[in-house]
XYZ file of C-alpha atoms in Angstrom:
441
model
C 23.027 47.431 20.916
C 19.869 47.669 23.037
C 17.586 44.692 23.703
C 14.672 46.525 22.020
C 16.557 46.377 18.745
C 16.503 42.592 18.788
C 13.410 40.770 17.417
C 12.513 38.081 19.976
C 12.652 34.617 18.522
C 9.292 33.711 20.005
C 7.666 36.544 18.106
C 9.433 35.589 14.872
C 8.297 31.996 15.205
C 4.771 33.012 16.096
C 4.597 34.997 12.832
C 6.127 32.214 10.811
C 4.124 29.389 12.353
C 0.789 31.184 12.178
C -2.547 29.459 12.359
C -3.554 26.959 9.681
C -4.653 28.413 6.353
C -8.345 28.607 5.632
C -9.663 25.439 4.071
C -6.950 23.226 5.523
C -7.625 19.501 5.356
C -7.138 16.968 8.115
C -5.264 13.719 7.695
C -8.490 11.770 7.518
C -9.960 14.065 4.844
C -6.883 13.684 2.652
C -6.978 9.918 3.152
C -10.558 9.793 1.913
C -9.578 11.822 -1.130
C -6.737 9.420 -1.854
C -9.047 6.430 -1.669
C -11.143 7.909 -4.430
C -8.239 9.147 -6.576
C -4.988 7.249 -6.028
C -4.151 5.139 -9.073
C -2.224 2.540 -7.118
C -5.173 1.912 -4.810
C -7.614 1.835 -7.722
C -5.391 -0.731 -9.473
C -5.337 -2.860 -6.290
C -9.143 -2.753 -6.083
C -9.489 -3.757 -9.748
C -6.995 -6.593 -9.218
C -8.994 -7.743 -6.193
C -12.178 -7.872 -8.216
C -10.391 -9.795 -10.986
C -8.959 -12.265 -8.464
C -12.416 -12.910 -7.018
C -13.843 -13.575 -10.483
C -10.932 -15.908 -11.258
C -11.473 -17.773 -7.984
C -15.176 -18.203 -8.765
C -14.291 -19.786 -12.097
C -13.006 -22.848 -10.207
C -16.592 -23.691 -9.172
C -17.437 -24.553 -12.801
C -15.567 -27.856 -12.542
C -18.156 -29.351 -10.152
C -21.277 -27.849 -11.676
C -23.285 -29.302 -14.562
C -22.658 -28.199 -18.147
C -25.170 -27.979 -21.009
C -24.700 -27.472 -24.752
C -26.968 -26.958 -27.709
C -25.715 -27.857 -31.189
C -27.466 -27.504 -34.496
C -26.422 -28.115 -38.130
C -28.102 -27.613 -41.500
C -26.610 -29.236 -44.650
C -27.537 -29.831 -48.263
C -26.410 -32.929 -50.200
C -26.635 -33.867 -53.889
C -26.405 -37.398 -55.338
C -25.516 -37.978 -59.045
C -25.656 -41.655 -60.140
C -24.494 -42.786 -63.632
C -26.183 -46.148 -63.792
C -29.090 -46.082 -63.627
C -29.055 -42.309 -64.247
C -30.201 -40.392 -61.197
C -29.688 -36.876 -59.983
C -31.377 -35.627 -56.791
C -30.706 -33.506 -53.732
C -31.788 -33.618 -50.105
C -31.270 -31.624 -46.905
C -30.366 -32.652 -43.391
C -31.271 -30.687 -40.243
C -30.058 -31.736 -36.779
C -30.354 -30.288 -33.275
C -28.842 -31.834 -30.126
C -29.183 -30.785 -26.495
C -26.593 -32.364 -24.172
C -25.804 -32.095 -20.491
C -23.220 -33.566 -18.115
C -22.856 -33.581 -14.345
C -19.513 -34.535 -12.751
C -20.097 -37.242 -10.125
C -16.534 -37.972 -9.122
C -13.717 -35.718 -10.327
C -11.141 -35.308 -7.543
C -9.067 -32.867 -9.569
C -12.016 -30.566 -10.143
C -12.895 -30.702 -6.442
C -9.322 -29.716 -5.482
C -9.473 -26.855 -7.987
C -12.664 -25.605 -6.349
C -11.019 -25.669 -2.951
C -8.097 -23.739 -4.315
C -10.540 -21.214 -5.784
C -11.933 -20.478 -2.335
C -8.402 -20.077 -1.002
C -7.600 -17.746 -3.915
C -10.434 -15.480 -2.706
C -8.832 -15.406 0.759
C -5.457 -14.615 -0.837
C -7.014 -11.728 -2.800
C -8.482 -10.333 0.414
C -5.092 -10.416 2.146
C -3.522 -8.670 -0.842
C -6.169 -5.958 -0.756
C -5.655 -5.500 2.963
C -1.913 -4.983 2.391
C -2.687 -2.397 -0.328
C -5.083 -0.560 1.995
C -2.477 -0.383 4.739
C 0.093 0.832 2.230
C -2.288 3.639 1.212
C -2.613 4.733 4.849
C 1.163 4.923 5.201
C 1.661 6.727 1.901
C -0.958 9.377 2.680
C 0.406 9.862 6.221
C 3.955 10.109 4.985
C 3.039 12.691 2.374
C 0.950 14.588 4.946
C 3.773 14.811 7.490
C 6.331 15.528 4.774
C 4.416 18.687 3.850
C 4.062 19.714 7.492
C 7.796 19.117 8.108
C 8.678 21.134 4.990
C 6.395 23.955 6.144
C 8.032 23.967 9.570
C 11.487 23.930 8.067
C 10.627 26.922 5.898
C 9.087 28.738 8.828
C 12.165 28.091 11.024
C 14.572 29.227 8.302
C 12.585 32.416 7.726
C 12.492 33.084 11.458
C 16.215 32.516 11.584
C 16.706 34.807 8.593
C 14.791 37.541 10.418
C 16.876 37.105 13.541
C 20.157 37.054 11.552
C 19.054 40.178 9.682
C 18.509 41.925 12.994
C 21.924 40.795 14.122
C 23.435 42.087 10.858
C 21.758 45.498 11.293
C 22.996 45.634 14.874
C 26.555 44.809 13.767
C 26.446 47.575 11.182
C 25.252 50.115 13.694
C 27.898 49.090 16.224
C 30.556 49.350 13.545
C 29.385 52.818 12.609
C 29.661 54.035 16.167
C 32.968 52.288 16.664
C 31.935 49.707 19.229
C 32.508 46.702 16.915
C 34.857 45.669 14.092
C 34.057 45.078 10.467
C 34.488 41.367 11.225
C 31.182 41.274 13.050
C 29.396 42.757 10.027
C 31.032 40.358 7.634
C 30.269 37.375 9.823
C 26.590 38.397 10.072
C 26.429 39.027 6.309
C 27.881 35.590 5.584
C 25.402 33.946 7.876
C 22.544 35.954 6.303
C 23.579 34.844 2.821
C 23.747 31.221 4.013
C 20.278 31.389 5.543
C 18.938 32.941 2.340
C 20.250 29.972 0.385
C 18.654 27.612 2.907
C 15.375 29.491 2.487
C 15.426 28.967 -1.280
C 16.088 25.268 -0.759
C 13.311 24.967 1.830
C 10.824 26.728 -0.480
C 11.604 24.287 -3.305
C 11.392 21.313 -0.975
C 7.952 22.449 0.208
C 6.768 22.772 -3.406
C 7.964 19.268 -4.180
C 6.275 17.822 -1.097
C 2.999 19.527 -1.926
C 3.096 18.209 -5.491
C 3.553 14.687 -4.098
C 0.577 15.106 -1.757
C -1.592 16.645 -4.517
C -0.720 13.765 -6.844
C -1.723 11.259 -4.203
C -5.002 12.842 -3.174
C -6.127 14.499 -6.391
C -6.669 17.798 -4.536
C -5.029 20.892 -6.052
C -3.001 22.835 -3.512
C -3.644 20.504 -0.557
C -3.241 22.197 2.857
C -2.575 19.808 5.716
C -3.779 20.980 9.091
C -0.883 21.718 11.458
C -0.417 19.657 14.588
C -1.783 20.543 17.959
C 0.553 22.160 20.441
C 1.735 20.828 22.776
C 1.739 17.380 21.277
C 1.719 14.413 23.662
C 1.768 11.117 21.804
C 1.133 8.106 24.080
C 3.451 5.127 24.095
C 2.510 2.013 22.124
C -0.218 -0.050 23.790
C 0.319 -2.840 24.724
C 3.744 -1.864 26.080
C 5.340 -5.203 25.133
C 7.049 -5.863 21.870
C 6.313 -9.602 22.219
C 2.571 -8.831 22.396
C 2.824 -6.898 19.140
C 4.703 -9.737 17.469
C 2.186 -12.306 18.723
C -0.715 -10.282 17.257
C 0.956 -10.421 13.836
C 0.410 -14.171 13.533
C -3.332 -13.693 13.017
C -3.404 -10.158 11.635
C -0.478 -9.718 9.261
C -1.634 -9.846 5.625
C 1.889 -10.986 4.654
C 1.641 -14.018 6.920
C -1.939 -14.635 5.747
C -0.801 -14.674 2.115
C 2.020 -17.081 2.875
C -0.276 -19.350 4.895
C -2.924 -19.346 2.171
C -0.287 -20.118 -0.459
C 0.713 -23.140 1.554
C -2.906 -24.347 1.689
C -3.150 -23.890 -2.068
C 0.047 -25.900 -2.536
C -1.382 -28.743 -0.445
C -4.458 -28.884 -2.671
C -2.169 -28.834 -5.730
C -0.718 -32.117 -4.477
C -4.257 -33.568 -4.392
C -4.800 -32.436 -7.952
C -1.606 -34.117 -9.018
C -2.529 -37.371 -7.277
C -5.903 -37.250 -9.031
C -4.053 -38.117 -12.191
C -4.126 -41.708 -10.995
C -7.833 -41.715 -10.022
C -10.886 -42.476 -12.149
C -13.558 -39.985 -13.115
C -17.301 -40.512 -13.250
C -19.828 -38.288 -15.086
C -23.573 -38.432 -15.557
C -24.424 -37.573 -19.170
C -27.672 -37.023 -21.043
C -28.599 -35.878 -24.534
C -31.623 -35.444 -26.769
C -31.270 -35.015 -30.510
C -33.575 -34.424 -33.468
C -32.610 -35.214 -37.097
C -34.807 -34.323 -40.045
C -34.121 -35.330 -43.640
C -35.832 -33.150 -46.221
C -36.476 -34.893 -49.606
C -35.116 -38.124 -48.286
C -31.614 -39.273 -47.597
C -28.803 -41.136 -49.332
C -30.776 -44.425 -48.990
C -34.376 -43.203 -49.198
C -36.506 -40.683 -51.081
C -38.927 -40.155 -48.200
C -38.813 -37.327 -45.665
C -37.654 -38.590 -42.284
C -37.549 -37.300 -38.691
C -35.536 -39.143 -36.031
C -35.641 -38.369 -32.300
C -32.897 -39.810 -30.156
C -32.598 -39.485 -26.335
C -29.730 -40.857 -24.246
C -28.783 -40.939 -20.561
C -25.869 -42.742 -19.020
C -22.744 -42.733 -16.900
C -19.268 -42.232 -18.272
C -16.389 -43.900 -16.449
C -12.735 -43.173 -17.225
C -9.714 -44.764 -15.550
C -6.202 -43.507 -16.445
C -3.811 -46.412 -16.931
C -0.517 -44.937 -18.057
C 0.529 -41.356 -18.921
C 4.251 -41.762 -19.539
C 5.148 -41.144 -15.844
C 3.747 -37.576 -16.141
C 1.535 -38.019 -13.123
C 4.293 -39.361 -10.856
C 6.624 -36.511 -11.767
C 3.812 -34.001 -11.283
C 3.282 -35.348 -7.747
C 6.985 -35.017 -6.985
C 6.918 -31.441 -8.313
C 4.013 -30.419 -6.123
C 5.592 -31.958 -3.049
C 8.658 -29.808 -3.627
C 6.487 -26.750 -4.143
C 4.767 -27.480 -0.822
C 8.142 -27.481 0.932
C 8.892 -24.158 -0.698
C 5.578 -22.730 0.502
C 6.374 -23.874 4.051
C 9.733 -22.118 3.846
C 8.078 -18.971 2.461
C 5.617 -19.009 5.398
C 8.409 -19.298 7.927
C 10.314 -16.492 6.198
C 7.227 -14.296 6.259
C 6.821 -14.907 10.009
C 10.423 -14.020 10.678
C 10.320 -10.923 8.497
C 7.128 -9.681 10.077
C 8.501 -10.298 13.563
C 11.675 -8.402 12.707
C 9.755 -5.503 11.131
C 7.445 -5.337 14.135
C 10.274 -5.211 16.618
C 12.110 -2.655 14.548
C 9.012 -0.418 14.346
C 8.244 -0.820 18.056
C 11.724 0.084 19.194
C 11.702 2.939 16.652
C 8.679 4.437 18.335
C 10.163 4.039 21.804
C 13.428 5.523 20.633
C 11.633 8.332 18.848
C 9.716 9.321 21.952
C 12.995 9.433 23.921
C 14.522 11.550 21.150
C 11.594 13.994 21.344
C 12.073 14.405 25.073
C 15.813 14.933 24.600
C 15.290 17.497 21.821
C 12.691 19.335 23.966
C 15.330 19.668 26.671
C 17.876 20.692 24.047
C 15.513 23.339 22.707
C 15.160 24.859 26.148
C 18.898 24.746 26.721
C 19.586 26.277 23.319
C 17.151 29.098 24.060
C 18.949 29.801 27.349
C 22.333 29.661 25.589
C 21.155 32.150 22.951
C 19.816 34.505 25.646
C 23.086 34.292 27.479
C 25.136 34.955 24.358
C 22.964 37.916 23.460
C 23.420 39.416 26.914
C 27.151 38.719 26.744
C 27.320 40.390 23.324
C 25.602 43.458 24.763
C 28.112 43.741 27.650
C 31.062 42.922 25.472
C 32.055 39.474 26.737
C 30.721 37.662 23.663
C 31.315 38.351 19.996
C 28.872 38.431 17.127
C 29.745 34.933 15.862
C 28.775 33.499 19.246
C 25.264 34.884 18.901
C 24.987 33.682 15.317
C 26.107 30.183 16.233
C 23.646 30.109 19.154
C 20.876 31.138 16.804
C 21.794 28.396 14.310
C 21.892 25.791 17.050
C 18.454 26.817 18.349
C 16.783 26.724 14.989
C 18.445 23.469 14.029
C 17.193 21.962 17.271
C 13.680 23.235 16.539
C 13.744 21.641 13.075
C 15.021 18.367 14.493
C 12.336 18.406 17.192
C 9.535 18.988 14.702
C 10.789 16.212 12.445
C 11.164 13.865 15.437
C 7.555 14.440 16.427
C 6.362 13.667 12.920
C 8.509 10.521 12.894
C 6.942 9.318 16.134
C 3.433 9.843 14.796
C 4.232 8.019 11.582
C 6.065 5.375 13.593
C 2.855 4.440 15.390
C 1.176 3.779 12.059
C 4.196 1.882 10.734
C 4.157 -0.261 13.865
C 0.591 -1.303 13.161
C 1.384 -1.871 9.512
C 4.320 -4.037 10.475
C 2.186 -6.438 12.530
C -0.839 -6.155 10.260
C -3.307 -4.394 12.589
C -3.391 -1.041 10.785
C -6.895 0.126 9.892
C -8.309 3.521 8.802
C -9.713 3.976 12.328
C -6.104 4.402 13.516
C -5.852 7.431 11.290
C -9.056 8.781 12.822
C -7.607 8.412 16.326
C -4.337 10.001 15.266
C -6.243 12.762 13.473
C -8.115 13.598 16.698
C -4.858 13.627 18.601
C -2.796 15.913 16.386
C -5.193 18.361 14.725
C -5.393 21.842 16.214
């Protein structure tokens, strides 16, 4: 077998990993499409708007109220002695208004409403960060599936060349039938892997299309070579410290604690008096008289005053409500501490995952170079008769497996940077823009 009969792996991979298809979309472009299409994000936006409207409703308890009421009735009087039968109509209209002067429960509800708006914002921030991760995950999943398919096809081409070589050597008597059968078995195995890789790519593309609303999305391949910088700052404690102010999970727990504290004030307000300023103006007109008169009448009545109410006893409901809210406050404090611990753990895990991933990439790059040298050595040994066909096939499998692992490790590091920022709450779309500029060809 001459070297010219072997297809170089570099050429096979160059053909398989050709330039990006026309019309390919960058990570940032697909993210913008997902923002306009993704149902989960749209639901989160609608829920945010609903939460803001609900929070604004709490303001009504401290603002004045006004009502207009009107009635029209017809009455008939039938008297036996002396005989009398007559009817008359009554028309009334009343305009009333009230302004709370002192209602501590309503004031606490208003304060809670403002905190509910903050809570809604934190929830929307968490949903936005989740969208970034979901789009990035789907984006890199497609690229990884494309790479896997490309590597499998390149391996299939190389194995096919090895199979043809084994057949030729067998025909001229320089090799046994075992070499041919080994190469055929490896070719059949790679063919099965190709079918699986094609299906996996279809599934990944469907997931990305469903997320972005774009038919047949085409992610732009990564730049080569890819040099992803280490996390900055290079201290896990600094990332954890930043989470205290930035993490939406911690913000939600902290806001929930503030709401619980105002709930205690609402419960205590059950013992406190209320004071309202009230005013009304009413008009009553009797047509054809009334029950006591036969003359038309019109009465105008205006009132203004202050209403004072002091709760005296409510069957111990207020005391038990206070005890309930105090317990709920303790629960909110525990939830806040749990959120801080969980965020710190997730941040540390993500940080060390990025550091470990970068080390894995470097190790796999070295393994790729070593596997290429091992394959070249086995090929040469096979040509001079000191290596057998299975040695070359195994070296090919090792090289392509290393290439697949290296590609996946690079995607994991890129995604790990985004997950690190999500973990400590600092992830913003601008991070995708920076990553997009780093990785796009």
